[in-house]
mmCIF file of C-alpha atoms in Angstrom:
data_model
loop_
_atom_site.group_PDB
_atom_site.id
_atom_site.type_symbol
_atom_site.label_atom_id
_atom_site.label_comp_id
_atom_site.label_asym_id
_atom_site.label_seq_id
_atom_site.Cartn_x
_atom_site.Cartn_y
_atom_site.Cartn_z
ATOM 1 C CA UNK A 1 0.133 18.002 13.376
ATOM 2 C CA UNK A 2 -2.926 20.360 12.806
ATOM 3 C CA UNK A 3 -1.237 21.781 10.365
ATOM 4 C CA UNK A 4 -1.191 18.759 8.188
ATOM 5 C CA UNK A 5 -3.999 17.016 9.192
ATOM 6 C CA UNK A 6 -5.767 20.060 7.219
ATOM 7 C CA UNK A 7 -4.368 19.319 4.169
ATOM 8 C CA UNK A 8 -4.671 16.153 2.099
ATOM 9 C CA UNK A 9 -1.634 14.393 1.567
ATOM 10 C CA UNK A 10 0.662 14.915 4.911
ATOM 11 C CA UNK A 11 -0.168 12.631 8.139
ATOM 12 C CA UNK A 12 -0.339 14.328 11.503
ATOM 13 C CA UNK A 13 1.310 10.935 12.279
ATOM 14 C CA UNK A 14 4.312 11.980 10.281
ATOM 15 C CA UNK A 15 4.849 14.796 11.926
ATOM 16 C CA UNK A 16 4.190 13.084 15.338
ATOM 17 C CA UNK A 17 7.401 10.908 14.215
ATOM 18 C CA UNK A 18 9.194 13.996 13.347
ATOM 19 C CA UNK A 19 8.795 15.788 16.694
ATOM 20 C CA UNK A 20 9.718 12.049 18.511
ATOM 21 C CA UNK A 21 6.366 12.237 20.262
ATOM 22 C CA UNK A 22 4.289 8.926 17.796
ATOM 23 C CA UNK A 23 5.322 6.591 20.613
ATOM 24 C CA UNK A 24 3.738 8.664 23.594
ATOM 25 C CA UNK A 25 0.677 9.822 21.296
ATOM 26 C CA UNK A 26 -0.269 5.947 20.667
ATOM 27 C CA UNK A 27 -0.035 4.884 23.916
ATOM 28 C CA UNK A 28 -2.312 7.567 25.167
ATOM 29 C CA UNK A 29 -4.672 6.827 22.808
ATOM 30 C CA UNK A 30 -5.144 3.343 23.000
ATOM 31 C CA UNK A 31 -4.852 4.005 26.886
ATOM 32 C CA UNK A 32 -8.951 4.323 26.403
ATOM 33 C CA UNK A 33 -10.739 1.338 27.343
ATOM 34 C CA UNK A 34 -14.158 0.639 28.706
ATOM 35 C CA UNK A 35 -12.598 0.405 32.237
ATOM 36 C CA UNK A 36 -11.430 3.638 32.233
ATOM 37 C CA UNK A 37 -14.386 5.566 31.231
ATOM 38 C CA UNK A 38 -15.671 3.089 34.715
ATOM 39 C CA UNK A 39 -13.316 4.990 36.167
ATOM 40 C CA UNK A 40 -13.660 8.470 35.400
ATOM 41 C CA UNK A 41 -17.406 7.856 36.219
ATOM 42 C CA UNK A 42 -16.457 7.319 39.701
ATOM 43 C CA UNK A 43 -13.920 9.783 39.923
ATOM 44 C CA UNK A 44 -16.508 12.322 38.632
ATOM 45 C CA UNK A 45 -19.023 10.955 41.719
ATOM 46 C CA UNK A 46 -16.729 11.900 44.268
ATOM 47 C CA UNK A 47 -13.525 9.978 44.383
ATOM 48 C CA UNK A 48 -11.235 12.492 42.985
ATOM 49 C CA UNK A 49 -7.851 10.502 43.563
ATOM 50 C CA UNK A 50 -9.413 8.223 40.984
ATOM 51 C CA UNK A 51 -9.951 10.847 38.789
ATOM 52 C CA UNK A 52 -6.453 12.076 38.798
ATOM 53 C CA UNK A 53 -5.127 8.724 38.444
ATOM 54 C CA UNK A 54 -6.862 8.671 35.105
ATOM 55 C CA UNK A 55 -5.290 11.547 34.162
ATOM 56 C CA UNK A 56 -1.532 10.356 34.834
ATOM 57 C CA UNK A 57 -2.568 6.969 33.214
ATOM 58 C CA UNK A 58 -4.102 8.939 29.536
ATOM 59 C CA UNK A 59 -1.492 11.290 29.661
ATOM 60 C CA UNK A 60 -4.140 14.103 30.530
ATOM 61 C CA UNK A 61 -2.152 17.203 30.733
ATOM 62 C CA UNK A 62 0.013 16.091 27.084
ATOM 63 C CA UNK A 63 -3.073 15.140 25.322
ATOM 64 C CA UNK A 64 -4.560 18.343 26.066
ATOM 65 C CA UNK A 65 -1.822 20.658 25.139
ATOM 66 C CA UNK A 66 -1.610 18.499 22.122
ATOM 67 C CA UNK A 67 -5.227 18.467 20.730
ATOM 68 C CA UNK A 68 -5.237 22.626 21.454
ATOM 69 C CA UNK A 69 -2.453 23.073 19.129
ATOM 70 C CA UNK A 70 -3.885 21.045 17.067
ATOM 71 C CA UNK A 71 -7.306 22.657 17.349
ATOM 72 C CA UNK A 72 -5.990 25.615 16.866
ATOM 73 C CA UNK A 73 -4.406 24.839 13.449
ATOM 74 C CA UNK A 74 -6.678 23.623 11.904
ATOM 75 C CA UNK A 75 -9.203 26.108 12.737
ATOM 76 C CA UNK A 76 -6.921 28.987 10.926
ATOM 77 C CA UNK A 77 -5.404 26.409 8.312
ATOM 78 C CA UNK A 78 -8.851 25.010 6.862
ATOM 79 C CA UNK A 79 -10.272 28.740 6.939
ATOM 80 C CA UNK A 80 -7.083 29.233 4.406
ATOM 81 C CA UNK A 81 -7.532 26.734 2.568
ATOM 82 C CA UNK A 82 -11.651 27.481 2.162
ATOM 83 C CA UNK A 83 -10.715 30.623 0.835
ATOM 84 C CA UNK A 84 -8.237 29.380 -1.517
ATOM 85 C CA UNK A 85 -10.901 26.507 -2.847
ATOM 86 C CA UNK A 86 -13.100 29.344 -3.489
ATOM 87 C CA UNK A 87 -10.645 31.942 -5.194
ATOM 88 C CA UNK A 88 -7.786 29.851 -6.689
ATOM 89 C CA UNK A 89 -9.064 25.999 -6.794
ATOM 90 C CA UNK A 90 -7.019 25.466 -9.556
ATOM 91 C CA UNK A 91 -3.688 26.013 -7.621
ATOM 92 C CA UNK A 92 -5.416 24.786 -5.011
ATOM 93 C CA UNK A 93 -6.214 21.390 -6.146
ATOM 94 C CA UNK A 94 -3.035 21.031 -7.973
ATOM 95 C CA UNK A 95 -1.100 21.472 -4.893
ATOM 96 C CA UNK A 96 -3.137 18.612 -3.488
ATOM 97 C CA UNK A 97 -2.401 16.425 -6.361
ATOM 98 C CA UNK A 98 1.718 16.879 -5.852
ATOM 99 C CA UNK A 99 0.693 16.116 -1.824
ATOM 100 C CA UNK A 100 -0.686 13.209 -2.752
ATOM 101 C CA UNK A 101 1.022 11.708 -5.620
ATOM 102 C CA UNK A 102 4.394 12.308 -3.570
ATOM 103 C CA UNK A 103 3.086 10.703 -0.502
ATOM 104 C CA UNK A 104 2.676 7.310 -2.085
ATOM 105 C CA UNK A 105 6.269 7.798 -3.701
ATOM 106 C CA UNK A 106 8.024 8.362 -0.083
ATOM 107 C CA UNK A 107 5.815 5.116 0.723
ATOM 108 C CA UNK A 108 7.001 3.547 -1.474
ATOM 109 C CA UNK A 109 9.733 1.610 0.072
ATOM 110 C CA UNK A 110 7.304 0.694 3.105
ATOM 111 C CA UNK A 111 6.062 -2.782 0.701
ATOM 112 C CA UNK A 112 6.845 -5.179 -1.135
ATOM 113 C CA UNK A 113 3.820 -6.494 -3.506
ATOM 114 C CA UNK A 114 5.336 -9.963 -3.868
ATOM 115 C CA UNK A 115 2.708 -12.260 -3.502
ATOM 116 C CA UNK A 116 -0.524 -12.299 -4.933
ATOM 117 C CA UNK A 117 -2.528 -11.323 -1.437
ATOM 118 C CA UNK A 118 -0.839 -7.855 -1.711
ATOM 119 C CA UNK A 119 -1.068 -7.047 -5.176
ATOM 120 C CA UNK A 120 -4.954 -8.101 -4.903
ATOM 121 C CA UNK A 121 -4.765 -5.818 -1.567
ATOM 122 C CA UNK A 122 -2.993 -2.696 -3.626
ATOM 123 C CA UNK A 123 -5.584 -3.001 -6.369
ATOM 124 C CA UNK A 124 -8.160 -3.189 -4.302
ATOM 125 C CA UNK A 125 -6.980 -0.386 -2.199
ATOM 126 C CA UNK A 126 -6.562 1.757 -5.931
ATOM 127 C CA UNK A 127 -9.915 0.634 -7.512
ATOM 128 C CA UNK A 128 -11.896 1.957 -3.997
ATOM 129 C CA UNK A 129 -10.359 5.234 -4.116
ATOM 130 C CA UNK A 130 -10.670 5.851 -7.805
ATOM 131 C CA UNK A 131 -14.445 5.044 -7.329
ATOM 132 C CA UNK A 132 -15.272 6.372 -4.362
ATOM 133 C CA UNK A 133 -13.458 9.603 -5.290
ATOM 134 C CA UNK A 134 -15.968 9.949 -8.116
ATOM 135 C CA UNK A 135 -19.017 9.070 -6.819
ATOM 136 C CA UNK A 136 -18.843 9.367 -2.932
ATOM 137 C CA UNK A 137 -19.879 12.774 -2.180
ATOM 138 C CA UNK A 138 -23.192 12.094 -4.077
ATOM 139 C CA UNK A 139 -23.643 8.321 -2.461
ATOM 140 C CA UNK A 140 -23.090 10.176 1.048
ATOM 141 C CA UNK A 141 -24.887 13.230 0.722
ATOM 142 C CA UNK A 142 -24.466 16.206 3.571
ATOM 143 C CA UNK A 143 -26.787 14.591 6.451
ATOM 144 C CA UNK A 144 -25.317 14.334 10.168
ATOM 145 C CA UNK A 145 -24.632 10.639 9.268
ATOM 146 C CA UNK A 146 -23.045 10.737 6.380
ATOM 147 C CA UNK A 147 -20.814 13.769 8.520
ATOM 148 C CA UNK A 148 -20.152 11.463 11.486
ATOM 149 C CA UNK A 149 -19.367 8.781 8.950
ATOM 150 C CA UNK A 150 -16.435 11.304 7.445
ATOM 151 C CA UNK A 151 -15.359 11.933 10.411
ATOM 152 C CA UNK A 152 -14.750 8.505 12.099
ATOM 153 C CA UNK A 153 -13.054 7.425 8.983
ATOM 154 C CA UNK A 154 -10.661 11.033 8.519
ATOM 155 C CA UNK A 155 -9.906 11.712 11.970
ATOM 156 C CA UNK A 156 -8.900 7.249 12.622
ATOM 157 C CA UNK A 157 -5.754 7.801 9.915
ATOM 158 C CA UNK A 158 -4.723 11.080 11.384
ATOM 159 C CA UNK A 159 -2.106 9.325 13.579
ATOM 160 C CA UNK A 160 -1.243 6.622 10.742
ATOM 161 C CA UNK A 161 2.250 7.906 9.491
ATOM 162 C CA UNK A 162 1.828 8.347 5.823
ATOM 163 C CA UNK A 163 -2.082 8.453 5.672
ATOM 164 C CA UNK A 164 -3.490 11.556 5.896
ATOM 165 C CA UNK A 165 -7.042 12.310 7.315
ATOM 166 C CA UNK A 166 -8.001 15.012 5.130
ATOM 167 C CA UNK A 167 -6.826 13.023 1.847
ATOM 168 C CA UNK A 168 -9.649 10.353 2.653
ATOM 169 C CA UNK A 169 -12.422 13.390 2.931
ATOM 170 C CA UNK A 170 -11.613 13.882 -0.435
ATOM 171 C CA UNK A 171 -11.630 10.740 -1.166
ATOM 172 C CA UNK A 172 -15.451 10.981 0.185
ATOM 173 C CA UNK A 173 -15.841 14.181 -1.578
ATOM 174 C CA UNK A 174 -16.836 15.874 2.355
ATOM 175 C CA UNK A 175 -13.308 17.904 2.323
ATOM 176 C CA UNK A 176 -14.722 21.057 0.797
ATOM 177 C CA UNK A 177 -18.036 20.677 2.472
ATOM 178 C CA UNK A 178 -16.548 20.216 5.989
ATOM 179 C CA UNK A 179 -14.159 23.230 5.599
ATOM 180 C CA UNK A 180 -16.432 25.648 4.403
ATOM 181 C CA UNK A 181 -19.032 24.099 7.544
ATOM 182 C CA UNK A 182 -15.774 24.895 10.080
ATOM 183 C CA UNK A 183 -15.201 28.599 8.698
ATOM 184 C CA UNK A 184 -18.563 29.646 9.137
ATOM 185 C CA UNK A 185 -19.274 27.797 12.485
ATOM 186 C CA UNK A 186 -16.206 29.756 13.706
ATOM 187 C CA UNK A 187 -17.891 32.678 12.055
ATOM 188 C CA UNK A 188 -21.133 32.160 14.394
ATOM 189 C CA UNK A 189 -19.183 32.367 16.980
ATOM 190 C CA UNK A 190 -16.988 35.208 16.371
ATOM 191 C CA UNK A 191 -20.822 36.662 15.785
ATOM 192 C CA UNK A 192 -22.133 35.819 18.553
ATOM 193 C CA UNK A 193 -19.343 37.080 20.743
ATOM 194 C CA UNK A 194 -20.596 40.531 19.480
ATOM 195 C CA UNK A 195 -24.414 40.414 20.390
ATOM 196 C CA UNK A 196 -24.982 37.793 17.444
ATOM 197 C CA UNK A 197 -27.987 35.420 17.575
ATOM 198 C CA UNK A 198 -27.779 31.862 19.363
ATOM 199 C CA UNK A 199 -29.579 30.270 16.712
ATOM 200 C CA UNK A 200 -27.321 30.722 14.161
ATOM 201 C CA UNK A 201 -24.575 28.899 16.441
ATOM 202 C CA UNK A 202 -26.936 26.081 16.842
ATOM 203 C CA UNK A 203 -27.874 25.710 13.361
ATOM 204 C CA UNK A 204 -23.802 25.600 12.030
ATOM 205 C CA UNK A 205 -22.805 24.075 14.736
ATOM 206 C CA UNK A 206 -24.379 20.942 13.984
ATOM 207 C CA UNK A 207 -22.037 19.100 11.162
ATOM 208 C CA UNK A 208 -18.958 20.631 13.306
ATOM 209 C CA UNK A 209 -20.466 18.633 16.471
ATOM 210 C CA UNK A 210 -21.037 15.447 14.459
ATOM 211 C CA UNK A 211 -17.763 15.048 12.418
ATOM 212 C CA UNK A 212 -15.964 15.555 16.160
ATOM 213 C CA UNK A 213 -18.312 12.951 17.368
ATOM 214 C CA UNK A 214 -17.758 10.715 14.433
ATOM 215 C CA UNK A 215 -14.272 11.245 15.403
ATOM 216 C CA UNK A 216 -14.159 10.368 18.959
ATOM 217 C CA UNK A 217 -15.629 7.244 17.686
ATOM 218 C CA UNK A 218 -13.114 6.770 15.148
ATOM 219 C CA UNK A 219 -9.927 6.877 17.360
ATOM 220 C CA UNK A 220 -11.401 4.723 19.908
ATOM 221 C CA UNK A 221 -12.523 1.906 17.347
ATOM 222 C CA UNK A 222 -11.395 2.105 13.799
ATOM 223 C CA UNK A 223 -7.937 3.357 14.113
ATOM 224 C CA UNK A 224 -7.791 0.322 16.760
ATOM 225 C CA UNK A 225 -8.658 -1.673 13.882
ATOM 226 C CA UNK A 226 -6.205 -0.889 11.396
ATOM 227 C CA UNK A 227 -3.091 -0.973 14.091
ATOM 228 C CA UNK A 228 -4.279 -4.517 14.279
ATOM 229 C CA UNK A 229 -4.607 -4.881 10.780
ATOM 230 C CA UNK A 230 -1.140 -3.822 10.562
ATOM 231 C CA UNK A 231 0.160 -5.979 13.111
ATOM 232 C CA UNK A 232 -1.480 -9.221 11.289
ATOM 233 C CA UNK A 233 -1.035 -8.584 8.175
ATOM 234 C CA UNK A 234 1.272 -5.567 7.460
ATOM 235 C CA UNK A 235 2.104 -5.771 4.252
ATOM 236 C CA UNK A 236 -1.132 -6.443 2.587
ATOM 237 C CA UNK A 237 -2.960 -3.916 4.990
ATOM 238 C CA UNK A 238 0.067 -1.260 3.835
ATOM 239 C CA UNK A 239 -0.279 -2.048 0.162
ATOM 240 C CA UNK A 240 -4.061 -1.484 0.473
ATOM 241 C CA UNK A 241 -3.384 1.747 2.427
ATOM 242 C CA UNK A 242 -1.358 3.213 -0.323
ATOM 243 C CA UNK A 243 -3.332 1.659 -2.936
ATOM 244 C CA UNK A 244 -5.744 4.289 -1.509
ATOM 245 C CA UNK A 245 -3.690 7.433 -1.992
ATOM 246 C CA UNK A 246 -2.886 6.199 -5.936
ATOM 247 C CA UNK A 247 -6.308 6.058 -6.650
ATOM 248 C CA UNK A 248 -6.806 8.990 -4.397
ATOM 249 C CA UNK A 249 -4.932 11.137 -7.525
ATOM 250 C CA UNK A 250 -8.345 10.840 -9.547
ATOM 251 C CA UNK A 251 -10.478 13.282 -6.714
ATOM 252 C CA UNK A 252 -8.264 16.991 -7.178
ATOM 253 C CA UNK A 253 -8.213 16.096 -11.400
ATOM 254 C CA UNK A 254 -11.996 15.755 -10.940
ATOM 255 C CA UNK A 255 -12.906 18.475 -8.729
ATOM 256 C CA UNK A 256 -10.744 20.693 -11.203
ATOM 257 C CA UNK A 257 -13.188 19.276 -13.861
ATOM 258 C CA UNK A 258 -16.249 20.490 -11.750
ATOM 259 C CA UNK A 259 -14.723 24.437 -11.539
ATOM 260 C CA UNK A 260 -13.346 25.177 -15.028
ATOM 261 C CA UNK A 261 -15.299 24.861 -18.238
ATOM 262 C CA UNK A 262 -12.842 23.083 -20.082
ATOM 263 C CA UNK A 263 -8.824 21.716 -19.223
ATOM 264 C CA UNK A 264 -6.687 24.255 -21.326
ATOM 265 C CA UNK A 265 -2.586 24.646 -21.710
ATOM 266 C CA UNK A 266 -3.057 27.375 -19.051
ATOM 267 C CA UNK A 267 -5.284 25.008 -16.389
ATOM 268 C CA UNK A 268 -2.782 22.467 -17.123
ATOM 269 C CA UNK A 269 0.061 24.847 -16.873
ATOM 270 C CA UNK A 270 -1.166 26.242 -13.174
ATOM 271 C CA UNK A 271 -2.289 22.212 -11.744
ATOM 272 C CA UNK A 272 1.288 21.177 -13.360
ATOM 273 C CA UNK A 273 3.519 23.700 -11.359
ATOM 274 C CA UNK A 274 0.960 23.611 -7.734
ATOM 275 C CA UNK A 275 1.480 20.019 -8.000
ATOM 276 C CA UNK A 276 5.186 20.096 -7.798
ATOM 277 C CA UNK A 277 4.917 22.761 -5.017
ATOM 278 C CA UNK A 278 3.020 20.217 -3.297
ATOM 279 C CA UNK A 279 5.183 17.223 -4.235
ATOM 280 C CA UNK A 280 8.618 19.071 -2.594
ATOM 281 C CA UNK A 281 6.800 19.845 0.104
ATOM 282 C CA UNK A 282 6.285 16.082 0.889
ATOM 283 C CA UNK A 283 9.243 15.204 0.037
ATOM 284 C CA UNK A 284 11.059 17.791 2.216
ATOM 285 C CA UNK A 285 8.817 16.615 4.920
ATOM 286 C CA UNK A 286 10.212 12.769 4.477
ATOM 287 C CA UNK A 287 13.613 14.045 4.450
ATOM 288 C CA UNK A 288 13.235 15.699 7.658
ATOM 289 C CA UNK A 289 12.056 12.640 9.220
ATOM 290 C CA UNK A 290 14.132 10.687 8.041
ATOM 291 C CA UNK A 291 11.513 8.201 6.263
ATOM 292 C CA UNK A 292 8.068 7.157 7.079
ATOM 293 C CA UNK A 293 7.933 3.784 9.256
ATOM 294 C CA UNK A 294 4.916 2.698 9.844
ATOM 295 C CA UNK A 295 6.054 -0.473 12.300
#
């Protein structure tokens, strides 16, 4: 799940599905309610057996197995892929194109815009994207908001099937920003583990430590939101959802804008043949699992 939560285009979710364990991930998540944290308060003031309760009722020990694999993915995957932005963005960004394109064609059957509700949801969902993949890392800027913003909003749709995290950082143009802030925060520490200074820590530590918090905040509220946005209204709430990754296609095209002077035969040529890398990859993926279902 790591794995492809680091990369825009695959859904940690999917791969939750793959592995059989969506069902058990969803209910420990949405196991987190204002009475529990009551709880763990007074288990932490003395009464342990409440404490362990707690545990058994989150799915303590699963969760936490889970999130260090996952932890420990991403950590080596986005250091990876902040190298390759830097060398080879090119490739790198045309691979991202193929994840994404693909993902809304495995979606595809997930819909039906019948009615004039969904195709107004769908174009919305495609205008956004297009937009916001232009303009959005400018509107937000690189403050601690605008990072706890990114990561409320990327780290909700990790455990949507089909909706991947990282693809809506690039949507908000924070994807390179946020792995380049994780490689050298790891980098501080690696540092520091060697007679480094503290400071330094501190200092990159700071956009890691919001986008988690921004995260925390994002499971517990906004991902609740669109589960219940899919329950009421599935269709029109799906058909926005993948309205997003279409117009989602526009941010990799653009960023390749930004690094080369000029699109040639051979910057085509290179985006062209990442992009079907990419695209397989998905594809495989859905095979594998036998199709997204996002019920």
């Amino acid at each position: 799940m790591g794995t492809a939560d680091a990369v825009p285009g695959v859904s940690g979710g999917t791969i939750a599905l793959i592995t059989g364990i969506y069902d058990r991930l969803i209910a420990a998540i949405t196991a987190a309610s204002p009475s529990l944290a009551r709880r763990v308060l007074e288990g932490l003031l003395g009464d342990r057996e409440e404490l362990r309760a707690v545990w058994t009722d989150i799915d303590g020990t699963f969760l936490l197995a889970l999130g260090a694999g996952i932890a420990t993915a991403i950590l080596t995957v986005t250091r990876v892929l902040h190298v390759t932005l830097e060398t080879v963005p090119v490739l790198t960004y045309g691979f991202f194109f193929g994840l994404i394109g693909a993902s809304a064609v495995v979606l595809r059957g997930e819909f039906r815009v019948d009615t004039a509700g969904r195709a107004a949801a769908a174009v919305a969902g495609v205008a956004l994207a297009f937009v916001a993949s232009g303009r959005a890392s400018a509107a937000l800027g690189e403050t601690a908001l605008a990072t706890f913003l990114a990561g409320a909003v990327a780290v909700s749709a990790m455990i949507l099937p089909g909706i991947s995290g990282s693809l809506l950082l690039v949507i908000l143009g924070q994807y390179d920003r946020m792995t380049e802030a994780l490689s050298v925060f790891v980098d501080a520490l690696l540092a520091l583990a060697t007679g480094g200074p503290t400071a330094t820590v501190v200092e990159t530590g700071v956009p890691v430590v919001a986008f988690l918090a921004g995260g925390v905040v994002g499971l517990l509220t906004v991902a609740h939101a669109v589960r219940a946005a899919l329950a009421a209204r599935r269709e029109a709430t799906l058909a926005f959802l993948i309205g997003l990754i279409v117009g989602a296609l526009r941010a990799p095209v653009a960023r390749v804008g930004e690094e080369v002077a000029a699109w040639t035969a051979a910057v085509g040529g290179e985006f062209v043949v990442a992009a079907a890398v990419g695209a397989l990859l998905v594809v495989g993926i859905d095979r594998l699992a036998g199709g997204v279902d996002l019920d």
